[in-house]
């Protein structure tokens, strides 16, 4: 079924990430991001060891998100949508926000890079707030993951990490201001896996 044949009124089905998803996830992350390691704030994460969710559209995997709970905080580590404009990114972030709430998290946060304009647009429209700029942090991340390119998306030098956050306890925080903004889920990764 072509993307244009997808029923625009249906919402992606989301379920927890399972062992059966790992080969697909490895292939996706290796193709898009050079491997399954994601670096944020000086920490390398093996994304295959993290909890997450998979979205399906029309019975086919359409996206994946991974996250890390640490006390009362939840870091959204990766987000990848392979079906743009179908609400996949929103459904996956909704699932992480719900998991964060259920775990008692008071902060849902993520890191993206200065070159990832699609991610910045997506997360801000979702309701995340830009809370920190970590200057030249990508150079430090390259020490942990040398495959991170010097020139990122849209030909922009990848230099800085941008931190965004959302209070998952706030009523309506999941997707606040974003519902009805279909077509912008964009497959924006949270960080460079």
Tab-separated table of C-alpha atoms in Angstrom:
chain	number	residue	atom	x	y	z
A	1	UNK	CA	0.000	0.000	0.000
A	2	UNK	CA	1.416	3.387	-0.947
A	3	UNK	CA	1.590	6.179	1.605
A	4	UNK	CA	-1.096	8.041	-0.308
A	5	UNK	CA	-3.367	4.985	0.100
A	6	UNK	CA	-3.155	5.153	3.906
A	7	UNK	CA	-6.380	6.047	5.662
A	8	UNK	CA	-5.571	9.517	7.057
A	9	UNK	CA	-8.135	9.151	9.845
A	10	UNK	CA	-6.512	6.064	11.364
A	11	UNK	CA	-4.010	6.505	14.153
A	12	UNK	CA	-0.862	4.400	14.237
A	13	UNK	CA	-1.036	1.342	16.472
A	14	UNK	CA	1.687	1.535	19.134
A	15	UNK	CA	3.046	-1.344	21.191
A	16	UNK	CA	6.117	-1.927	23.379
A	17	UNK	CA	9.360	-2.718	21.602
A	18	UNK	CA	10.089	-6.481	21.589
A	19	UNK	CA	12.995	-8.756	20.717
A	20	UNK	CA	11.399	-9.411	17.306
A	21	UNK	CA	11.786	-5.699	16.476
A	22	UNK	CA	15.522	-5.520	17.160
A	23	UNK	CA	16.799	-6.684	13.723
A	24	UNK	CA	14.546	-4.110	12.017
A	25	UNK	CA	15.621	-1.415	14.468
A	26	UNK	CA	19.330	-2.232	13.985
A	27	UNK	CA	18.939	-2.015	10.219
A	28	UNK	CA	16.997	1.257	10.412
A	29	UNK	CA	19.446	2.956	12.799
A	30	UNK	CA	22.492	1.688	10.926
A	31	UNK	CA	21.097	2.981	7.629
A	32	UNK	CA	20.033	6.371	8.988
A	33	UNK	CA	22.498	7.025	11.814
A	34	UNK	CA	25.511	4.756	11.329
A	35	UNK	CA	24.676	2.330	14.140
A	36	UNK	CA	22.631	1.685	17.255
A	37	UNK	CA	24.647	3.856	19.630
A	38	UNK	CA	23.102	7.210	20.487
A	39	UNK	CA	25.011	9.902	22.371
A	40	UNK	CA	23.403	12.621	24.480
A	41	UNK	CA	24.968	14.848	27.117
A	42	UNK	CA	28.211	12.849	27.029
A	43	UNK	CA	26.559	9.459	27.539
A	44	UNK	CA	26.585	6.703	24.920
A	45	UNK	CA	23.383	4.641	24.886
A	46	UNK	CA	22.998	1.219	23.283
A	47	UNK	CA	19.517	1.796	21.900
A	48	UNK	CA	18.905	-1.948	21.535
A	49	UNK	CA	19.103	-2.258	25.342
A	50	UNK	CA	16.567	0.513	26.049
A	51	UNK	CA	12.806	0.223	26.447
A	52	UNK	CA	10.733	1.676	23.673
A	53	UNK	CA	7.688	1.500	21.460
A	54	UNK	CA	7.038	0.580	17.841
A	55	UNK	CA	4.317	2.136	15.710
A	56	UNK	CA	2.516	0.214	12.976
A	57	UNK	CA	0.471	1.540	10.091
A	58	UNK	CA	-1.475	-0.860	7.940
A	59	UNK	CA	0.272	-3.755	9.685
A	60	UNK	CA	3.779	-2.527	8.828
A	61	UNK	CA	6.373	-1.051	11.193
A	62	UNK	CA	6.292	2.706	10.710
A	63	UNK	CA	8.462	4.049	13.511
A	64	UNK	CA	10.312	3.432	16.743
A	65	UNK	CA	11.117	5.388	19.900
A	66	UNK	CA	13.499	4.533	22.748
A	67	UNK	CA	13.704	6.109	26.179
A	68	UNK	CA	15.557	5.891	29.484
A	69	UNK	CA	14.026	6.309	32.938
A	70	UNK	CA	16.354	7.676	35.621
A	71	UNK	CA	14.679	8.423	38.912
A	72	UNK	CA	12.042	11.069	38.317
A	73	UNK	CA	13.289	11.903	34.825
A	74	UNK	CA	12.679	10.262	31.478
A	75	UNK	CA	14.965	10.890	28.530
A	76	UNK	CA	13.525	10.335	25.073
A	77	UNK	CA	16.680	8.919	23.461
A	78	UNK	CA	15.654	8.209	19.858
A	79	UNK	CA	12.648	8.812	17.634
A	80	UNK	CA	12.443	7.637	14.067
A	81	UNK	CA	9.432	7.642	11.750
A	82	UNK	CA	9.537	5.942	8.386
A	83	UNK	CA	6.048	7.129	7.409
A	84	UNK	CA	6.006	10.909	7.376
A	85	UNK	CA	2.790	12.824	7.766
A	86	UNK	CA	0.816	9.961	9.300
A	87	UNK	CA	1.070	10.851	13.003
A	88	UNK	CA	3.724	8.228	13.771
A	89	UNK	CA	6.071	10.574	15.653
A	90	UNK	CA	3.215	12.013	17.699
A	91	UNK	CA	1.861	8.578	18.626
A	92	UNK	CA	5.304	7.397	19.712
A	93	UNK	CA	6.005	10.482	21.843
A	94	UNK	CA	2.520	10.114	23.363
A	95	UNK	CA	3.469	6.554	24.385
A	96	UNK	CA	6.724	7.701	26.014
A	97	UNK	CA	4.925	10.563	27.813
A	98	UNK	CA	2.406	8.063	29.189
A	99	UNK	CA	5.203	5.684	30.292
A	100	UNK	CA	6.971	8.622	31.972
A	101	UNK	CA	3.768	9.617	33.791
A	102	UNK	CA	3.192	6.025	34.858
A	103	UNK	CA	6.727	5.836	36.279
A	104	UNK	CA	6.213	9.061	38.239
A	105	UNK	CA	8.577	11.130	36.108
A	106	UNK	CA	8.331	14.892	36.534
A	107	UNK	CA	10.484	15.676	33.521
A	108	UNK	CA	10.486	14.255	29.991
A	109	UNK	CA	13.526	15.551	28.132
A	110	UNK	CA	15.564	14.986	25.011
A	111	UNK	CA	18.574	16.237	23.140
A	112	UNK	CA	18.770	17.037	19.460
A	113	UNK	CA	21.434	18.851	17.474
A	114	UNK	CA	21.446	22.347	16.043
A	115	UNK	CA	21.247	21.048	12.464
A	116	UNK	CA	18.078	19.015	13.028
A	117	UNK	CA	15.530	21.691	12.199
A	118	UNK	CA	12.736	19.183	11.513
A	119	UNK	CA	13.156	17.747	15.019
A	120	UNK	CA	13.131	21.208	16.584
A	121	UNK	CA	9.922	22.068	14.754
A	122	UNK	CA	8.284	18.770	15.669
A	123	UNK	CA	9.149	18.857	19.375
A	124	UNK	CA	8.214	22.510	19.886
A	125	UNK	CA	4.896	22.006	18.128
A	126	UNK	CA	4.328	18.992	20.336
A	127	UNK	CA	4.774	21.150	23.442
A	128	UNK	CA	8.429	20.707	24.402
A	129	UNK	CA	10.299	23.794	25.564
A	130	UNK	CA	13.903	24.570	24.630
A	131	UNK	CA	15.716	24.672	27.983
A	132	UNK	CA	19.449	24.524	27.231
A	133	UNK	CA	22.088	25.007	24.565
A	134	UNK	CA	25.205	22.922	25.099
A	135	UNK	CA	27.806	24.656	22.943
A	136	UNK	CA	30.199	22.440	21.002
A	137	UNK	CA	28.849	19.317	22.724
A	138	UNK	CA	28.708	17.410	19.439
A	139	UNK	CA	32.524	17.448	19.285
A	140	UNK	CA	32.553	15.651	22.643
A	141	UNK	CA	29.909	13.241	21.385
A	142	UNK	CA	32.110	12.402	18.395
A	143	UNK	CA	34.743	11.106	20.826
A	144	UNK	CA	32.170	8.467	21.855
A	145	UNK	CA	30.714	7.977	18.365
A	146	UNK	CA	33.176	8.976	15.611
A	147	UNK	CA	30.606	8.371	12.853
A	148	UNK	CA	28.706	11.572	13.760
A	149	UNK	CA	29.309	13.767	10.690
A	150	UNK	CA	30.778	17.259	10.934
A	151	UNK	CA	28.167	18.545	8.501
A	152	UNK	CA	24.669	17.553	9.454
A	153	UNK	CA	21.233	17.891	7.961
A	154	UNK	CA	20.608	20.571	5.333
A	155	UNK	CA	24.366	21.215	5.100
A	156	UNK	CA	24.431	22.813	8.564
A	157	UNK	CA	27.533	22.148	10.699
A	158	UNK	CA	26.517	19.820	13.558
A	159	UNK	CA	28.083	21.489	16.603
A	160	UNK	CA	25.673	22.006	19.479
A	161	UNK	CA	23.251	19.919	21.508
A	162	UNK	CA	19.876	21.478	22.238
A	163	UNK	CA	17.949	20.213	25.240
A	164	UNK	CA	14.164	20.303	25.288
A	165	UNK	CA	11.767	19.228	28.011
A	166	UNK	CA	8.120	18.629	28.801
A	167	UNK	CA	6.377	18.077	32.131
A	168	UNK	CA	4.568	14.773	31.492
A	169	UNK	CA	2.303	15.340	34.529
A	170	UNK	CA	0.769	18.528	33.158
A	171	UNK	CA	-2.754	17.836	31.889
A	172	UNK	CA	-2.752	17.884	28.122
A	173	UNK	CA	1.057	17.964	27.966
A	174	UNK	CA	1.203	15.053	25.561
A	175	UNK	CA	0.718	16.718	22.229
A	176	UNK	CA	-0.316	20.055	23.710
A	177	UNK	CA	-0.821	22.457	20.862
A	178	UNK	CA	-0.014	19.716	18.398
A	179	UNK	CA	-3.209	17.783	17.807
A	180	UNK	CA	-4.458	18.296	14.324
A	181	UNK	CA	-1.016	19.226	13.053
A	182	UNK	CA	-0.807	16.091	10.921
A	183	UNK	CA	1.897	15.979	8.366
A	184	UNK	CA	4.683	17.183	10.623
A	185	UNK	CA	5.774	14.040	12.409
A	186	UNK	CA	8.671	14.079	9.968
A	187	UNK	CA	10.735	11.194	11.260
A	188	UNK	CA	12.748	13.563	13.382
A	189	UNK	CA	15.257	11.803	15.579
A	190	UNK	CA	15.715	12.957	19.142
A	191	UNK	CA	19.435	12.563	18.906
A	192	UNK	CA	21.916	10.987	16.590
A	193	UNK	CA	21.605	7.275	17.353
